Amino acid sequence: MARSQPTNTAEIVDCVVIGTGAGGAPLLARLAMAGLKVVALEAGPRHDARRDFATDEKAQEFLFWNDERLSAGRTPTSFGNNNSGTGVGGSTLHYTAYTPRPQPDDLRLRTEFGVGQDWPLAFEDLEPYYDELEQLLGISGPAEYPWGPPRRRGYPLAPLPLNGAALLMQRACAKLGIRTSPAANAALSARYYQEGIGWREACTNRGFCQAGCSVGAKASMDVTFIPLAEAHGAEVRAGCFVTEIERDARGHMTGVVYEQDGQRHRQRCRHLFLCAGAIETPRLLLLNRLALGSGQVGQNFMAHPGMQVWGTFAEEIHPFKAIPGALISEDTHRPADADFAGGYLLQSIGVMPVTFATQVARGRGLWGPALRDYLRQYNHIAGINILGDCLPHPDNYLELSGEPDSRGLPKPRVHFSFHENEERMTRHAEDVMRRIWAAAGAEDVWAFSRSAHIIGTCRMGHSAEAAVVNSEGRSFEVPNLYICDNSVFPSALSVNPALTIMALSLRTADAFLARQRRRDQ
């Protein structure tokens, strides 16, 4: 189908940022605060949290990236509400705000185990940004955290209340000699003043964090970095789906073409920051035949092993209440009896009713009257899950399929299978979690194998032969193209990725600004 010519915008801006989630929003603010003319293009709409975010899972499905993505492999990844979002704020609109730091050895997997990949930077390179983010976002966490190196400052707010599952897990782990701690969460346990933004209100413990936070207590990008960026002159355009990246004869990027309300537009720029996530970022590069010389675009797709173990208890749990990830243990980060590389964390989980019903149907094969009978116990159900390292494998990758989407563009197809390392880790974790629930007095314990988060596909590294971008997020092939999102992770890390994506975003912005000040080419 012939497409109309795009309408040109007259102005050439300094930077265009594609995506406004954890990768795009922090650097958008940083660049705007440095005085640059910056435009952000977001595929989804802008929401009004107080008006649009209901305590209703089904009503909130508009927060997820629901365009069809094709899944292949022995353990295909599910998309939609599992791992990607749309709207100004991106996936942070529905993340659970779990924000632990990785451990330093997470970034040295190959050095430690001889498998996977090391990061081209050290924990010390990211640590100042973790500290900055925890203070700016108002992270709620413990005064003393049992794992990892000492912090230069404590968390600015006290931990959020433990939910029912967390209290049970805490007592059972104490019996078993497993250390636990209240988790770090990017949700406010008290009213908090954010410089450049103003006051944000405390969490109401509604528990529907994945349906969007209606009071702004959760530090999603729409209530933190986006307003900060706009206060310093950044322009955020919602409902803009980028389809083309344009270059000149030297191969330098000159602008982008995007669709908005059925019309095509061209925005010219001097620098492009691609922050669309581990599916849409490589898809856009593949569609435009851009930065493909390393052969790494689309490769090394990873997803965290995320097994959940559920149990039924005599007491009432009310699993929909309070922050879902309230309690953590990292005693399994490098377990002494492990027969696998890397490690995992344990966390208590809350769960919304429709989400839980879906998992029961998939995990236990219950349907109809049997499913309804089981769900009558919902208020007595508690869960634990893991997030563990995932190694890159050659047969886990993203490609463009031959099937067009509603815009006429090829749908992405993602191949993903757990391999021996992930399977061994999951068996180890299931045994640990079953022992915890046994110590807590659970009945009818069952496990649900799943993966969480989408990671990799545009690896960062030391050379153009082995990676798409360098340690500062800059493309080896296109000097005015930067990538900053979960696609650049060389390894999956054994923690939730959101805080590290934000840290990389600020670091990428600072490296770019330093280069501009030096007038490097």
Short mmCIF file of C-alpha atoms in Angstrom, two decimals:
data_model
loop_
_atom_site.label_atom_id
_atom_site.label_comp_id
_atom_site.label_asym_id
_atom_site.label_seq_id
_atom_site.Cartn_x
_atom_site.Cartn_y
_atom_site.Cartn_z
CA MET A 1 0.00 0.00 0.00
CA ALA A 2 1.43 3.40 -1.04
CA ARG A 3 2.10 5.74 1.84
CA SER A 4 1.65 9.51 1.81
CA GLN A 5 4.65 11.79 2.01
CA PRO A 6 5.40 12.83 5.58
CA THR A 7 4.75 16.38 6.70
CA ASN A 8 8.02 18.07 7.58
CA THR A 9 8.55 19.87 10.85
CA ALA A 10 10.47 23.04 10.16
CA GLU A 11 12.79 22.87 13.13
CA ILE A 12 15.86 20.67 13.50
CA VAL A 13 16.02 19.75 17.18
CA ASP A 14 19.12 18.68 19.10
CA CYS A 15 17.74 15.29 20.16
CA VAL A 16 14.79 13.03 19.50
CA VAL A 17 14.03 10.39 22.14
CA ILE A 18 11.88 7.43 21.08
CA GLY A 19 10.09 5.98 24.11
CA THR A 20 9.28 7.57 27.47
CA GLY A 21 9.76 4.67 29.88
CA ALA A 22 12.62 3.94 32.26
CA GLY A 23 15.17 4.23 29.45
CA GLY A 24 13.92 7.39 27.75
CA ALA A 25 12.45 9.60 30.47
CA PRO A 26 15.52 10.09 32.73
CA LEU A 27 17.81 11.09 29.87
CA LEU A 28 15.05 13.27 28.39
CA ALA A 29 15.03 15.27 31.61
CA ARG A 30 18.82 15.38 31.82
CA LEU A 31 19.18 16.66 28.25
CA ALA A 32 16.43 19.25 28.69
CA MET A 33 17.98 20.47 31.94
CA ALA A 34 21.25 20.99 30.04
CA GLY A 35 19.44 23.41 27.74
CA LEU A 36 19.09 21.20 24.67
CA LYS A 37 16.05 21.28 22.42
CA VAL A 38 14.56 17.82 22.95
CA VAL A 39 11.48 16.07 21.55
CA ALA A 40 10.18 12.73 22.86
CA LEU A 41 8.00 10.52 20.67
CA GLU A 42 5.78 8.08 22.56
CA ALA A 43 3.70 5.45 20.74
CA GLY A 44 0.97 5.40 23.36
CA PRO A 45 -1.35 8.08 24.75
CA ARG A 46 -0.92 10.37 27.74
CA HIS A 47 -3.02 9.41 30.74
CA ASP A 48 -4.43 11.33 33.68
CA ALA A 49 -3.73 8.97 36.60
CA ARG A 50 -6.51 10.23 38.86
CA ARG A 51 -9.09 10.02 36.07
CA ASP A 52 -7.89 6.98 34.11
CA PHE A 53 -6.36 4.50 36.59
CA ALA A 54 -9.11 2.37 38.13
CA THR A 55 -8.88 -0.49 40.62
CA ASP A 56 -9.93 -2.82 37.84
CA GLU A 57 -7.53 -5.15 36.01
CA LYS A 58 -9.64 -5.61 32.91
CA ALA A 59 -10.34 -1.90 32.55
CA GLN A 60 -6.61 -1.15 32.76
CA GLU A 61 -5.48 -3.40 29.91
CA PHE A 62 -4.82 -0.29 27.83
CA LEU A 63 -1.58 0.15 29.80
CA PHE A 64 0.03 -2.84 28.09
CA TRP A 65 1.66 -3.13 24.70
CA ASN A 66 -1.08 -5.21 23.12
CA ASP A 67 0.09 -5.24 19.49
CA GLU A 68 0.57 -8.87 18.58
CA ARG A 69 4.07 -10.30 18.98
CA LEU A 70 4.73 -13.82 17.80
CA SER A 71 6.32 -16.24 20.27
CA ALA A 72 8.30 -19.37 19.43
CA GLY A 73 10.61 -21.80 21.22
CA ARG A 74 10.14 -24.53 23.84
CA THR A 75 9.19 -22.04 26.58
CA PRO A 76 7.77 -19.13 24.56
CA THR A 77 7.51 -15.79 26.29
CA SER A 78 4.08 -14.31 26.84
CA PHE A 79 3.70 -10.61 26.13
CA GLY A 80 1.02 -8.04 26.89
CA ASN A 81 0.68 -7.61 30.65
CA ASN A 82 3.76 -9.71 31.33
CA ASN A 83 6.43 -7.26 30.39
CA SER A 84 5.77 -4.21 28.25
CA GLY A 85 3.64 -1.10 28.36
CA THR A 86 2.52 1.85 26.30
CA GLY A 87 1.66 5.42 27.12
CA VAL A 88 3.66 8.38 28.40
CA GLY A 89 5.73 6.65 31.09
CA GLY A 90 6.06 3.35 29.21
CA SER A 91 6.21 0.12 31.20
CA THR A 92 6.71 2.02 34.46
CA LEU A 93 2.96 2.76 34.32
CA HIS A 94 2.33 -0.89 35.27
CA TYR A 95 5.59 -2.02 36.92
CA THR A 96 5.37 -3.13 40.53
CA ALA A 97 8.05 -0.59 41.54
CA TYR A 98 10.45 -3.24 42.81
CA THR A 99 13.85 -1.53 42.72
CA PRO A 100 16.70 -3.60 44.22
CA ARG A 101 20.22 -2.85 43.03
CA PRO A 102 22.18 -5.65 41.33
CA GLN A 103 25.20 -7.02 43.14
CA PRO A 104 28.66 -6.12 41.72
CA ASP A 105 29.30 -9.70 40.59
CA ASP A 106 26.08 -9.66 38.55
CA LEU A 107 28.05 -7.64 36.01
CA ARG A 108 30.90 -10.19 35.87
CA LEU A 109 29.12 -13.42 35.00
CA ARG A 110 31.73 -14.65 32.50
CA THR A 111 34.59 -13.79 34.82
CA GLU A 112 32.88 -15.58 37.71
CA PHE A 113 31.50 -18.64 35.90
CA GLY A 114 33.02 -18.76 32.41
CA VAL A 115 29.60 -18.46 30.74
CA GLY A 116 27.38 -15.58 29.66
CA GLN A 117 28.81 -12.09 29.25
CA ASP A 118 30.51 -9.49 31.40
CA TRP A 119 29.24 -5.92 31.21
CA PRO A 120 31.64 -3.36 29.68
CA LEU A 121 31.33 -1.30 32.86
CA ALA A 122 31.63 -1.93 36.59
CA PHE A 123 29.14 -1.63 39.43
CA GLU A 124 31.10 1.44 40.58
CA ASP A 125 30.20 3.16 37.29
CA LEU A 126 26.49 2.78 38.06
CA GLU A 127 26.53 3.22 41.83
CA PRO A 128 26.36 7.08 41.83
CA TYR A 129 23.29 6.88 39.62
CA TYR A 130 21.59 4.29 41.86
CA ASP A 131 22.16 6.65 44.77
CA GLU A 132 20.81 9.66 42.84
CA LEU A 133 17.73 7.77 41.67
CA GLU A 134 16.87 6.38 45.09
CA GLN A 135 16.89 9.89 46.53
CA LEU A 136 15.07 11.59 43.66
CA LEU A 137 12.35 8.96 43.27
CA GLY A 138 11.81 8.57 47.02
CA ILE A 139 12.57 4.87 47.33
CA SER A 140 11.12 3.20 50.42
CA GLY A 141 13.47 0.65 51.94
CA PRO A 142 15.17 -0.69 55.06
CA ALA A 143 17.69 1.25 57.14
CA GLU A 144 20.15 -1.65 56.86
CA TYR A 145 20.15 -3.91 53.79
CA PRO A 146 21.85 -7.28 54.45
CA TRP A 147 23.38 -7.81 50.99
CA GLY A 148 25.78 -5.88 48.77
CA PRO A 149 28.38 -3.18 49.35
CA PRO A 150 27.79 -0.32 51.84
CA ARG A 151 25.65 2.56 50.59
CA ARG A 152 26.71 6.16 50.66
CA ARG A 153 23.19 7.08 51.86
CA GLY A 154 20.27 5.12 53.22
CA TYR A 155 16.92 4.93 51.51
CA PRO A 156 15.09 8.25 51.97
CA LEU A 157 11.87 6.65 53.25
CA ALA A 158 10.99 3.82 55.62
CA PRO A 159 9.80 0.52 54.12
CA LEU A 160 6.21 0.05 53.05
CA PRO A 161 4.03 -2.24 55.22
CA LEU A 162 4.49 -5.98 54.73
CA ASN A 163 1.50 -7.66 53.11
CA GLY A 164 0.08 -11.03 54.18
CA ALA A 165 2.37 -13.14 52.01
CA ALA A 166 5.43 -11.21 53.23
CA LEU A 167 4.59 -11.79 56.88
CA LEU A 168 4.21 -15.53 56.30
CA MET A 169 7.45 -15.70 54.29
CA GLN A 170 9.30 -13.69 56.95
CA ARG A 171 8.30 -16.05 59.76
CA ALA A 172 9.03 -19.20 57.75
CA CYS A 173 12.45 -17.99 56.56
CA ALA A 174 13.40 -17.18 60.15
CA LYS A 175 12.70 -20.82 61.07
CA LEU A 176 14.87 -22.03 58.17
CA GLY A 177 17.76 -19.62 58.76
CA ILE A 178 17.14 -17.68 55.55
CA ARG A 179 17.70 -13.95 55.96
CA THR A 180 14.98 -11.58 54.72
CA SER A 181 14.53 -7.84 54.49
CA PRO A 182 11.77 -5.40 53.58
CA ALA A 183 12.25 -4.73 49.89
CA ALA A 184 13.21 -1.50 48.15
CA ASN A 185 10.18 -0.11 46.36
CA ALA A 186 9.76 3.00 44.24
CA ALA A 187 6.52 3.83 46.01
CA LEU A 188 6.28 6.41 48.77
CA SER A 189 5.74 5.27 52.34
CA ALA A 190 5.21 8.94 53.27
CA ARG A 191 4.48 12.21 51.48
CA TYR A 192 7.65 13.23 49.62
CA TYR A 193 9.03 16.39 48.07
CA GLN A 194 10.78 15.93 44.76
CA GLU A 195 12.91 18.86 43.71
CA GLY A 196 11.70 20.25 40.41
CA ILE A 197 8.34 18.48 40.71
CA GLY A 198 6.85 19.24 44.10
CA TRP A 199 5.01 17.04 46.58
CA ARG A 200 3.92 13.48 45.80
CA GLU A 201 1.43 11.68 48.03
CA ALA A 202 2.04 8.50 50.01
CA CYS A 203 1.00 5.03 48.89
CA THR A 204 -2.53 4.07 49.95
CA ASN A 205 -1.67 0.33 49.91
CA ARG A 206 -4.34 -0.24 47.30
CA GLY A 207 -2.24 -3.08 45.87
CA PHE A 208 -3.18 -2.54 42.22
CA CYS A 209 0.23 -1.15 41.23
CA GLN A 210 0.14 -3.09 37.95
CA ALA A 211 -3.13 -1.37 37.04
CA GLY A 212 -1.52 2.07 37.35
CA CYS A 213 -1.08 4.20 40.47
CA SER A 214 -4.00 6.60 40.87
CA VAL A 215 -2.35 8.79 43.53
CA GLY A 216 1.13 9.25 42.05
CA ALA A 217 2.87 7.45 44.94
CA LYS A 218 4.52 5.01 42.55
CA ALA A 219 7.55 6.56 40.88
CA SER A 220 6.48 5.90 37.32
CA MET A 221 8.04 8.17 34.74
CA ASP A 222 4.80 10.13 34.12
CA VAL A 223 4.95 11.63 37.64
CA THR A 224 8.73 11.96 37.99
CA PHE A 225 11.11 12.47 35.08
CA ILE A 226 8.53 13.45 32.45
CA PRO A 227 7.20 16.51 34.34
CA LEU A 228 10.79 17.37 35.25
CA ALA A 229 11.75 17.26 31.58
CA GLU A 230 8.75 19.34 30.50
CA ALA A 231 9.45 21.92 33.18
CA HIS A 232 12.82 22.45 31.46
CA GLY A 233 11.42 22.76 27.96
CA ALA A 234 11.24 19.19 26.62
CA GLU A 235 8.33 18.47 24.29
CA VAL A 236 6.55 15.13 24.68
CA ARG A 237 4.37 14.04 21.76
CA ALA A 238 2.00 11.18 22.58
CA GLY A 239 0.46 8.78 20.06
CA CYS A 240 3.49 8.92 17.74
CA PHE A 241 4.64 5.60 16.27
CA VAL A 242 8.05 5.84 14.59
CA THR A 243 8.43 3.78 11.43
CA GLU A 244 11.51 5.17 9.71
CA ILE A 245 14.96 6.43 10.66
CA GLU A 246 16.52 8.58 7.96
CA ARG A 247 20.24 8.93 7.17
CA ASP A 248 22.48 11.04 4.98
CA ALA A 249 25.16 9.89 2.54
CA ARG A 250 27.68 9.53 5.38
CA GLY A 251 25.38 7.13 7.21
CA HIS A 252 24.59 9.65 9.94
CA MET A 253 21.04 9.72 11.23
CA THR A 254 19.15 12.90 10.15
CA GLY A 255 15.63 12.42 11.45
CA VAL A 256 12.68 10.11 11.93
CA VAL A 257 9.29 9.58 10.31
CA TYR A 258 6.35 8.79 12.55
CA GLU A 259 2.61 8.22 12.31
CA GLN A 260 0.16 10.20 14.43
CA ASP A 261 -3.63 10.18 14.00
CA GLY A 262 -3.28 8.55 10.58
CA GLN A 263 -0.87 11.18 9.29
CA ARG A 264 2.87 10.81 8.63
CA HIS A 265 5.31 13.38 9.96
CA ARG A 266 9.05 13.92 9.74
CA GLN A 267 11.07 15.28 12.68
CA ARG A 268 14.65 16.19 11.87
CA CYS A 269 17.27 16.03 14.59
CA ARG A 270 21.00 16.02 15.25
CA HIS A 271 21.01 13.02 17.60
CA LEU A 272 18.64 10.11 18.15
CA PHE A 273 18.11 8.19 21.40
CA LEU A 274 16.31 4.91 20.81
CA CYS A 275 14.63 3.82 24.07
CA ALA A 276 11.73 1.65 22.91
CA GLY A 277 12.58 -1.55 24.80
CA ALA A 278 13.99 -4.98 23.95
CA ILE A 279 11.35 -5.70 21.28
CA GLU A 280 10.59 -2.42 19.53
CA THR A 281 14.18 -1.12 19.57
CA PRO A 282 15.68 -4.04 17.58
CA ARG A 283 12.54 -4.20 15.45
CA LEU A 284 13.03 -0.58 14.38
CA LEU A 285 16.71 -1.19 13.61
CA LEU A 286 15.88 -4.29 11.57
CA LEU A 287 13.09 -2.50 9.69
CA ASN A 288 15.49 0.30 8.75
CA ARG A 289 18.55 -1.91 8.11
CA LEU A 290 20.45 0.20 10.63
CA ALA A 291 23.49 -0.65 12.82
CA LEU A 292 23.39 -4.30 11.78
CA GLY A 293 27.13 -4.82 11.12
CA SER A 294 27.85 -6.71 14.33
CA GLY A 295 25.12 -9.25 13.63
CA GLN A 296 23.95 -8.72 17.21
CA VAL A 297 20.71 -6.80 16.64
CA GLY A 298 17.88 -9.07 17.74
CA GLN A 299 20.28 -11.63 19.23
CA ASN A 300 20.69 -12.77 22.86
CA PHE A 301 17.08 -12.33 23.91
CA MET A 302 16.77 -13.14 27.62
CA ALA A 303 13.95 -13.35 30.18
CA HIS A 304 14.22 -13.91 33.92
CA PRO A 305 13.27 -17.32 35.26
CA GLY A 306 10.33 -16.27 37.43
CA MET A 307 8.80 -19.40 38.96
CA GLN A 308 6.02 -18.78 41.47
CA VAL A 309 5.03 -21.15 44.30
CA TRP A 310 1.56 -20.74 45.78
CA GLY A 311 0.05 -22.16 48.95
CA THR A 312 -3.24 -22.07 50.82
CA PHE A 313 -3.32 -20.93 54.47
CA ALA A 314 -5.89 -21.05 57.23
CA GLU A 315 -5.60 -17.34 57.96
CA GLU A 316 -6.86 -14.60 55.66
CA ILE A 317 -4.11 -13.16 53.41
CA HIS A 318 -5.97 -10.73 51.13
CA PRO A 319 -3.34 -11.02 48.38
CA PHE A 320 -4.60 -7.91 46.55
CA LYS A 321 -3.60 -5.56 49.38
CA ALA A 322 -0.43 -3.47 49.81
CA ILE A 323 2.72 -3.33 47.70
CA PRO A 324 3.05 -6.69 45.86
CA GLY A 325 6.80 -7.21 46.37
CA ALA A 326 7.16 -6.37 50.05
CA LEU A 327 9.83 -8.82 51.29
CA ILE A 328 13.08 -9.97 49.69
CA SER A 329 15.87 -12.44 50.30
CA GLU A 330 19.15 -12.49 48.39
CA ASP A 331 20.60 -15.44 50.33
CA THR A 332 20.18 -17.37 47.08
CA HIS A 333 22.30 -14.93 45.08
CA ARG A 334 25.19 -17.41 45.07
CA PRO A 335 23.90 -20.52 46.88
CA ALA A 336 26.62 -22.88 48.12
CA ASP A 337 24.85 -25.98 46.74
CA ALA A 338 24.12 -24.52 43.31
CA ASP A 339 24.70 -26.61 40.18
CA PHE A 340 24.17 -23.58 37.92
CA ALA A 341 25.80 -20.26 37.04
CA GLY A 342 24.52 -17.02 38.56
CA GLY A 343 21.77 -16.84 41.13
CA TYR A 344 18.34 -15.54 41.98
CA LEU A 345 16.40 -13.56 44.55
CA LEU A 346 13.29 -14.55 46.47
CA GLN A 347 10.39 -12.19 46.93
CA SER A 348 6.93 -12.37 48.43
CA ILE A 349 4.19 -11.51 45.97
CA GLY A 350 0.75 -10.05 46.03
CA VAL A 351 -1.56 -10.75 43.14
CA MET A 352 -4.70 -9.22 41.66
CA PRO A 353 -7.68 -11.59 41.30
CA VAL A 354 -8.02 -11.81 37.50
CA THR A 355 -4.26 -12.24 37.10
CA PHE A 356 -4.31 -15.04 39.65
CA ALA A 357 -7.28 -16.76 38.03
CA THR A 358 -5.44 -16.74 34.70
CA GLN A 359 -2.37 -18.30 36.27
CA VAL A 360 -4.42 -20.97 38.01
CA ALA A 361 -6.02 -21.91 34.70
CA ARG A 362 -2.64 -22.11 32.99
CA GLY A 363 -0.64 -23.61 35.86
CA ARG A 364 -3.12 -26.14 37.26
CA GLY A 365 -5.24 -26.74 34.20
CA LEU A 366 -8.42 -25.90 36.08
CA TRP A 367 -11.48 -24.65 34.25
CA GLY A 368 -15.21 -24.19 34.83
CA PRO A 369 -16.57 -25.39 38.19
CA ALA A 370 -13.15 -26.68 39.34
CA LEU A 371 -11.60 -23.26 38.74
CA ARG A 372 -14.45 -21.47 40.52
CA ASP A 373 -14.17 -23.81 43.51
CA TYR A 374 -10.43 -23.21 43.82
CA LEU A 375 -10.78 -19.43 43.48
CA ARG A 376 -13.13 -19.33 46.47
CA GLN A 377 -9.90 -19.68 48.49
CA TYR A 378 -8.40 -16.54 46.89
CA ASN A 379 -8.24 -14.59 50.15
CA HIS A 380 -6.28 -17.44 51.76
CA ILE A 381 -3.63 -17.72 49.01
CA ALA A 382 -0.02 -16.50 49.32
CA GLY A 383 2.86 -16.69 46.88
CA ILE A 384 6.63 -16.41 46.56
CA ASN A 385 8.54 -16.05 43.33
CA ILE A 386 12.08 -15.73 42.07
CA LEU A 387 13.93 -13.59 39.59
CA GLY A 388 17.04 -15.30 38.32
CA ASP A 389 19.84 -14.91 35.83
CA CYS A 390 19.24 -16.02 32.27
CA LEU A 391 22.16 -16.82 30.02
CA PRO A 392 22.24 -15.63 26.39
CA HIS A 393 21.82 -18.49 23.89
CA PRO A 394 22.16 -18.40 20.08
CA ASP A 395 18.68 -19.88 19.59
CA ASN A 396 17.00 -17.17 21.70
CA TYR A 397 16.50 -14.22 19.39
CA LEU A 398 14.10 -11.78 17.73
CA GLU A 399 13.42 -11.62 14.00
CA LEU A 400 10.96 -9.95 11.67
CA SER A 401 8.20 -12.33 10.64
CA GLY A 402 6.45 -12.41 7.28
CA GLU A 403 3.15 -11.53 8.94
CA PRO A 404 2.16 -7.83 8.77
CA ASP A 405 0.66 -5.90 11.68
CA SER A 406 -2.17 -3.37 11.46
CA ARG A 407 0.28 -0.77 10.08
CA GLY A 408 1.54 -3.13 7.39
CA LEU A 409 4.89 -3.65 9.16
CA PRO A 410 6.31 -7.13 9.88
CA LYS A 411 5.40 -8.41 13.33
CA PRO A 412 8.33 -9.33 15.56
CA ARG A 413 8.79 -13.03 16.29
CA VAL A 414 10.69 -13.94 19.48
CA HIS A 415 12.31 -17.34 19.95
CA PHE A 416 12.89 -18.25 23.58
CA SER A 417 13.65 -21.47 25.45
CA PHE A 418 14.97 -22.07 28.94
CA HIS A 419 18.22 -24.02 28.72
CA GLU A 420 19.96 -26.28 31.19
CA ASN A 421 21.23 -23.47 33.42
CA GLU A 422 17.79 -21.87 33.78
CA GLU A 423 16.17 -25.28 34.35
CA ARG A 424 18.66 -26.20 37.10
CA MET A 425 18.18 -22.81 38.76
CA THR A 426 14.41 -23.17 38.65
CA ARG A 427 14.54 -26.65 40.23
CA HIS A 428 16.76 -25.32 43.02
CA ALA A 429 14.42 -22.38 43.60
CA GLU A 430 11.27 -24.50 43.61
CA ASP A 431 12.76 -26.72 46.32
CA VAL A 432 13.65 -23.67 48.45
CA MET A 433 10.22 -22.06 48.02
CA ARG A 434 8.38 -25.30 48.80
CA ARG A 435 10.42 -25.64 52.01
CA ILE A 436 9.51 -22.06 52.98
CA TRP A 437 5.79 -22.63 52.49
CA ALA A 438 5.97 -25.96 54.32
CA ALA A 439 7.56 -24.15 57.27
CA ALA A 440 4.79 -21.56 57.08
CA GLY A 441 2.10 -24.23 57.30
CA ALA A 442 0.80 -24.04 53.73
CA GLU A 443 -1.48 -26.64 52.21
CA ASP A 444 -2.09 -27.46 48.55
CA VAL A 445 1.26 -26.03 47.41
CA TRP A 446 1.82 -25.80 43.66
CA ALA A 447 4.35 -24.24 41.31
CA PHE A 448 3.83 -22.11 38.22
CA SER A 449 6.80 -21.85 35.85
CA ARG A 450 7.06 -18.57 33.98
CA SER A 451 9.47 -15.98 32.69
CA ALA A 452 9.47 -12.26 33.40
CA HIS A 453 10.93 -9.13 31.78
CA ILE A 454 12.35 -8.87 28.28
CA ILE A 455 16.10 -8.28 28.09
CA GLY A 456 18.89 -8.19 25.52
CA THR A 457 18.70 -7.93 21.67
CA CYS A 458 21.04 -4.88 21.27
CA ARG A 459 23.97 -5.82 23.48
CA MET A 460 26.48 -3.26 24.77
CA GLY A 461 30.15 -4.23 24.66
CA HIS A 462 33.71 -3.27 23.94
CA SER A 463 33.86 -3.70 20.15
CA ALA A 464 31.83 -3.27 16.98
CA GLU A 465 32.41 -6.92 16.15
CA ALA A 466 30.61 -8.20 19.25
CA ALA A 467 28.14 -5.50 20.27
CA VAL A 468 25.69 -2.90 18.95
CA VAL A 469 26.59 -0.04 21.31
CA ASN A 470 29.50 0.82 23.59
CA SER A 471 29.37 1.23 27.36
CA GLU A 472 27.93 4.76 26.91
CA GLY A 473 25.05 3.52 24.75
CA ARG A 474 26.54 4.96 21.54
CA SER A 475 26.21 2.98 18.33
CA PHE A 476 29.50 1.71 16.94
CA GLU A 477 28.23 2.25 13.38
CA VAL A 478 26.04 5.36 13.51
CA PRO A 479 27.83 8.01 15.59
CA ASN A 480 24.75 10.11 16.38
CA LEU A 481 22.58 7.15 17.39
CA TYR A 482 22.26 6.05 21.03
CA ILE A 483 20.32 3.13 22.52
CA CYS A 484 19.21 3.13 26.13
CA ASP A 485 16.78 0.54 27.45
CA ASN A 486 16.76 -3.10 28.55
CA SER A 487 17.91 -4.19 25.08
CA VAL A 488 21.53 -3.20 25.82
CA PHE A 489 21.92 -5.50 28.87
CA PRO A 490 24.70 -8.05 28.13
CA SER A 491 23.35 -10.31 30.89
CA ALA A 492 19.98 -10.46 32.58
CA LEU A 493 21.09 -9.66 36.18
CA SER A 494 19.47 -11.50 39.08
CA VAL A 495 17.25 -8.55 40.04
CA ASN A 496 14.43 -6.52 38.53
CA PRO A 497 15.78 -4.33 35.72
CA ALA A 498 13.96 -0.98 36.16
CA LEU A 499 16.46 0.77 38.46
CA THR A 500 19.41 -0.28 36.30
CA ILE A 501 17.67 0.91 33.11
CA MET A 502 17.19 4.32 34.73
CA ALA A 503 20.81 4.38 35.93
CA LEU A 504 22.05 3.60 32.43
CA SER A 505 19.79 6.33 31.07
CA LEU A 506 21.31 9.01 33.29
CA ARG A 507 24.82 7.72 32.61
CA THR A 508 24.22 7.75 28.84
CA ALA A 509 22.97 11.33 29.06
CA ASP A 510 25.97 12.46 31.11
CA ALA A 511 28.43 10.80 28.71
CA PHE A 512 26.67 12.42 25.75
CA LEU A 513 26.70 15.87 27.37
CA ALA A 514 30.38 15.53 28.27
CA ARG A 515 31.10 14.63 24.65
CA GLN A 516 29.15 17.67 23.47
CA ARG A 517 31.09 19.93 25.80
CA ARG A 518 34.36 18.55 24.43
CA ARG A 519 32.92 18.83 20.90
CA ASP A 520 34.04 15.27 20.19
CA GLN A 521 32.96 13.76 16.89
#
